[in-house]
Amino acid sequence: MFRFFNRVRTVVSSELNALLNKAEDPGKMLDQFILDMEKDIAEVEAAVAKQIANEKLLSKQYTEAAELVAKREEQAVTALESGDESLARRVLEDKNKQKSHADSLKQAVDEAAKLSEELKDKLREMKDELREMNMKKDSLKARSESAKARAKVNRTMSGIGTGAKSGFDRMEEKVIRHEAEVEASEELRSANKTLDDELAALDTKSSVDDELAALKAKLNNKN
């Protein structure tokens, strides 16, 4: 029976923390712990009720035994007053037996009462722990859900951030490389110009200059 009591603090402390760390669904497991505790309390309540009933039975037996002891005392006095010493002796002998039995019952009653109080104290402790667990349950569920949401967001953002940044860097590198290739191509083309290319460029420039001079002369003649 005391295994129930030993489980009380364990549930609230170390095992509960370990559960939250390992369980896939801490919310459901927290509910299960509450149900387990409620079942344990129901069993202990039954045990307490049984112990109290036993205490009351022993107390009743003790009361009856004590009353019989007192009765035998009175009967012994009555026998002596009647002059029957032999009867008085037998009554006193039985009184002593009943007294021994009553003393034994009194000790049993005291022990039963002590055990009843201990069990009731343990039961109150378990109920207090259950109330504490119920108060913490919703908060722990909310914290668990928040932690799962944060972890999911962090995983998602971590994946997105890494992939996007990596892709962006690759594109930037590709653009830079392409620009470098174009510049290199232009430099190579410039370095490979032939003499004919340079002369052709001069001829083109000279032709344009001639046309420009002709236009200027035409305008001057009109004036």
Short mmCIF file of C-alpha atoms in Angstrom, two decimals:
data_model
loop_
_atom_site.label_atom_id
_atom_site.label_comp_id
_atom_site.label_asym_id
_atom_site.label_seq_id
_atom_site.Cartn_x
_atom_site.Cartn_y
_atom_site.Cartn_z
CA MET A 1 0.00 0.00 0.00
CA PHE A 2 2.80 2.41 0.81
CA ARG A 3 4.02 2.17 -2.78
CA PHE A 4 1.31 4.75 -3.51
CA PHE A 5 2.83 7.19 -1.05
CA ASN A 6 6.32 6.72 -2.40
CA ARG A 7 5.10 7.52 -5.89
CA VAL A 8 3.64 10.90 -4.93
CA ARG A 9 6.76 13.05 -4.86
CA THR A 10 8.39 11.04 -7.63
CA VAL A 11 5.58 11.88 -10.03
CA VAL A 12 5.79 15.57 -9.24
CA SER A 13 9.57 15.77 -9.50
CA SER A 14 12.08 13.54 -11.28
CA GLU A 15 9.84 11.19 -13.24
CA LEU A 16 7.68 14.04 -14.47
CA ASN A 17 10.72 15.95 -15.69
CA ALA A 18 12.10 12.85 -17.40
CA LEU A 19 8.72 12.28 -19.01
CA LEU A 20 8.58 15.78 -20.43
CA ASN A 21 12.04 15.29 -21.90
CA LYS A 22 11.29 11.94 -23.55
CA ALA A 23 7.58 11.72 -24.28
CA GLU A 24 6.30 12.43 -27.77
CA ASP A 25 3.13 13.93 -26.30
CA PRO A 26 3.72 15.30 -22.78
CA GLY A 27 0.13 16.57 -22.63
CA LYS A 28 -1.36 13.09 -22.87
CA MET A 29 1.19 11.68 -20.47
CA LEU A 30 0.44 14.41 -17.92
CA ASP A 31 -3.24 13.48 -18.11
CA GLN A 32 -2.28 9.84 -17.59
CA PHE A 33 -0.25 10.71 -14.49
CA ILE A 34 -3.26 12.56 -13.10
CA LEU A 35 -5.46 9.52 -13.72
CA ASP A 36 -2.89 7.23 -12.08
CA MET A 37 -2.73 9.48 -9.04
CA GLU A 38 -6.53 9.59 -8.79
CA LYS A 39 -6.65 5.79 -8.89
CA ASP A 40 -3.97 5.57 -6.20
CA ILE A 41 -5.89 8.00 -4.02
CA ALA A 42 -9.08 5.98 -4.46
CA GLU A 43 -7.24 2.83 -3.34
CA VAL A 44 -5.71 4.60 -0.35
CA GLU A 45 -9.10 6.06 0.60
CA ALA A 46 -10.48 2.52 0.65
CA ALA A 47 -7.53 1.39 2.79
CA VAL A 48 -8.03 4.30 5.19
CA ALA A 49 -11.74 3.53 5.48
CA LYS A 50 -10.93 -0.11 6.24
CA GLN A 51 -8.39 0.89 8.87
CA ILE A 52 -10.81 3.30 10.54
CA ALA A 53 -13.46 0.56 10.61
CA ASN A 54 -10.93 -1.79 12.21
CA GLU A 55 -10.04 0.88 14.77
CA LYS A 56 -13.71 1.35 15.66
CA LEU A 57 -14.23 -2.40 16.01
CA LEU A 58 -11.24 -2.70 18.35
CA SER A 59 -12.45 0.31 20.32
CA LYS A 60 -15.87 -1.28 20.74
CA GLN A 61 -14.30 -4.55 21.87
CA TYR A 62 -12.13 -2.68 24.35
CA THR A 63 -15.12 -0.79 25.74
CA GLU A 64 -17.01 -4.04 26.23
CA ALA A 65 -13.98 -5.68 27.88
CA ALA A 66 -13.47 -2.69 30.20
CA GLU A 67 -17.15 -2.73 31.15
CA LEU A 68 -16.90 -6.45 31.93
CA VAL A 69 -13.88 -5.79 34.17
CA ALA A 70 -15.87 -3.17 36.09
CA LYS A 71 -18.84 -5.53 36.27
CA ARG A 72 -16.68 -8.35 37.67
CA GLU A 73 -15.39 -5.92 40.30
CA GLU A 74 -18.94 -5.18 41.40
CA GLN A 75 -19.87 -8.86 41.33
CA ALA A 76 -16.90 -9.76 43.54
CA VAL A 77 -18.02 -7.15 46.07
CA THR A 78 -21.57 -8.52 45.98
CA ALA A 79 -20.29 -12.09 46.52
CA LEU A 80 -18.23 -10.99 49.54
CA GLU A 81 -21.16 -9.09 50.97
CA SER A 82 -23.18 -12.29 50.63
CA GLY A 83 -20.48 -14.21 52.50
CA ASP A 84 -19.49 -16.31 49.49
CA GLU A 85 -15.73 -15.82 49.43
CA SER A 86 -15.19 -18.73 47.04
CA LEU A 87 -17.47 -17.13 44.45
CA ALA A 88 -15.81 -13.78 45.02
CA ARG A 89 -12.42 -15.39 44.37
CA ARG A 90 -13.58 -16.95 41.09
CA VAL A 91 -15.09 -13.65 40.00
CA LEU A 92 -11.84 -11.82 40.75
CA GLU A 93 -9.86 -14.43 38.81
CA ASP A 94 -12.10 -13.89 35.79
CA LYS A 95 -11.84 -10.14 36.32
CA ASN A 96 -8.06 -10.36 36.07
CA LYS A 97 -8.33 -12.35 32.84
CA GLN A 98 -10.72 -9.78 31.41
CA LYS A 99 -8.41 -6.99 32.59
CA SER A 100 -5.49 -8.56 30.73
CA HIS A 101 -7.66 -8.91 27.63
CA ALA A 102 -8.86 -5.31 27.95
CA ASP A 103 -5.28 -4.05 28.30
CA SER A 104 -4.32 -5.93 25.16
CA LEU A 105 -7.28 -4.45 23.32
CA LYS A 106 -6.40 -0.96 24.57
CA GLN A 107 -2.90 -1.30 23.11
CA ALA A 108 -4.37 -2.52 19.82
CA VAL A 109 -6.79 0.42 19.77
CA ASP A 110 -3.97 2.91 20.36
CA GLU A 111 -1.86 1.37 17.59
CA ALA A 112 -4.84 1.29 15.22
CA ALA A 113 -5.64 4.93 15.98
CA LYS A 114 -2.02 5.92 15.34
CA LEU A 115 -1.98 4.04 12.03
CA SER A 116 -5.30 5.61 11.04
CA GLU A 117 -3.89 9.09 11.62
CA GLU A 118 -0.75 8.27 9.65
CA LEU A 119 -2.82 6.97 6.75
CA LYS A 120 -5.10 10.01 6.83
CA ASP A 121 -2.05 12.29 6.84
CA LYS A 122 -0.62 10.45 3.85
CA LEU A 123 -3.96 10.64 2.09
CA ARG A 124 -4.14 14.40 2.68
CA GLU A 125 -0.60 14.69 1.35
CA MET A 126 -1.53 12.77 -1.79
CA LYS A 127 -4.59 14.96 -2.34
CA ASP A 128 -2.46 18.08 -1.90
CA GLU A 129 0.01 16.71 -4.44
CA LEU A 130 -2.86 15.94 -6.82
CA ARG A 131 -4.15 19.51 -6.52
CA GLU A 132 -0.64 20.78 -7.22
CA MET A 133 -0.34 18.49 -10.22
CA ASN A 134 -3.68 19.69 -11.57
CA MET A 135 -2.62 23.31 -11.14
CA LYS A 136 0.67 22.66 -12.91
CA LYS A 137 -0.80 20.47 -15.64
CA ASP A 138 -2.32 23.21 -17.79
CA SER A 139 0.75 25.38 -17.41
CA LEU A 140 3.05 22.50 -18.34
CA LYS A 141 0.86 21.62 -21.32
CA ALA A 142 0.99 25.22 -22.53
CA ARG A 143 4.75 25.37 -22.03
CA SER A 144 5.18 22.07 -23.85
CA GLU A 145 3.11 23.27 -26.80
CA SER A 146 5.03 26.55 -26.88
CA ALA A 147 8.33 24.70 -26.79
CA LYS A 148 7.23 22.41 -29.63
CA ALA A 149 6.05 25.39 -31.68
CA ARG A 150 9.29 27.26 -31.08
CA ALA A 151 11.33 24.18 -31.98
CA LYS A 152 9.33 23.71 -35.18
CA VAL A 153 9.75 27.36 -36.14
CA ASN A 154 13.45 27.23 -35.36
CA ARG A 155 13.90 24.10 -37.47
CA THR A 156 11.92 25.63 -40.31
CA MET A 157 13.69 28.97 -40.15
CA SER A 158 17.03 27.26 -39.87
CA GLY A 159 16.35 25.23 -42.99
CA ILE A 160 14.96 28.19 -44.91
CA GLY A 161 17.73 30.53 -43.86
CA THR A 162 20.49 28.13 -44.76
CA GLY A 163 19.01 27.13 -48.11
CA ALA A 164 18.09 30.66 -49.18
CA LYS A 165 21.40 32.18 -48.12
CA SER A 166 23.34 29.42 -49.81
CA GLY A 167 21.33 29.83 -53.02
CA PHE A 168 21.69 33.62 -52.91
CA ASP A 169 25.44 33.33 -52.47
CA ARG A 170 25.65 30.93 -55.41
CA MET A 171 23.74 33.34 -57.66
CA GLU A 172 25.91 36.26 -56.57
CA GLU A 173 29.03 34.25 -57.30
CA LYS A 174 27.62 33.26 -60.69
CA VAL A 175 26.90 36.90 -61.61
CA ILE A 176 30.37 37.99 -60.53
CA ARG A 177 31.93 35.16 -62.49
CA HIS A 178 29.87 36.06 -65.57
CA GLU A 179 30.89 39.71 -65.30
CA ALA A 180 34.53 38.69 -65.02
CA GLU A 181 34.21 36.49 -68.09
CA VAL A 182 32.68 39.37 -70.08
CA GLU A 183 35.41 41.76 -68.99
CA ALA A 184 38.07 39.23 -69.87
CA SER A 185 36.48 38.69 -73.27
CA GLU A 186 36.42 42.43 -73.94
CA GLU A 187 40.04 42.82 -72.90
CA LEU A 188 41.02 39.92 -75.09
CA ARG A 189 39.11 41.35 -78.02
CA SER A 190 40.75 44.75 -77.55
CA ALA A 191 44.18 43.18 -77.40
CA ASN A 192 43.53 41.25 -80.61
CA LYS A 193 42.63 44.30 -82.80
CA THR A 194 44.50 44.25 -86.11
CA LEU A 195 46.08 47.11 -87.97
CA ASP A 196 43.30 46.90 -90.54
CA ASP A 197 40.73 47.36 -87.78
CA GLU A 198 42.47 50.52 -86.62
CA LEU A 199 42.72 51.89 -90.20
CA ALA A 200 39.08 51.10 -90.84
CA ALA A 201 38.18 53.02 -87.73
CA LEU A 202 40.20 56.01 -88.97
CA ASP A 203 38.50 55.86 -92.38
CA THR A 204 35.10 55.82 -90.69
CA LYS A 205 36.04 58.84 -88.60
CA SER A 206 37.43 60.69 -91.64
CA SER A 207 34.24 60.05 -93.62
CA VAL A 208 32.11 61.42 -90.81
CA ASP A 209 34.35 64.48 -90.55
CA ASP A 210 34.00 65.12 -94.30
CA GLU A 211 30.21 64.90 -94.11
CA LEU A 212 30.13 67.26 -91.15
CA ALA A 213 32.32 69.81 -93.00
CA ALA A 214 30.08 69.63 -96.06
CA LEU A 215 26.98 70.33 -93.96
CA LYS A 216 28.66 73.34 -92.35
CA ALA A 217 29.66 74.75 -95.76
CA LYS A 218 26.13 74.32 -97.05
CA LEU A 219 24.72 76.22 -94.12
CA ASN A 220 27.24 79.05 -94.59
CA ASN A 221 26.31 79.45 -98.27
CA LYS A 222 22.65 79.89 -97.35
CA ASN A 223 23.54 82.68 -95.00
#
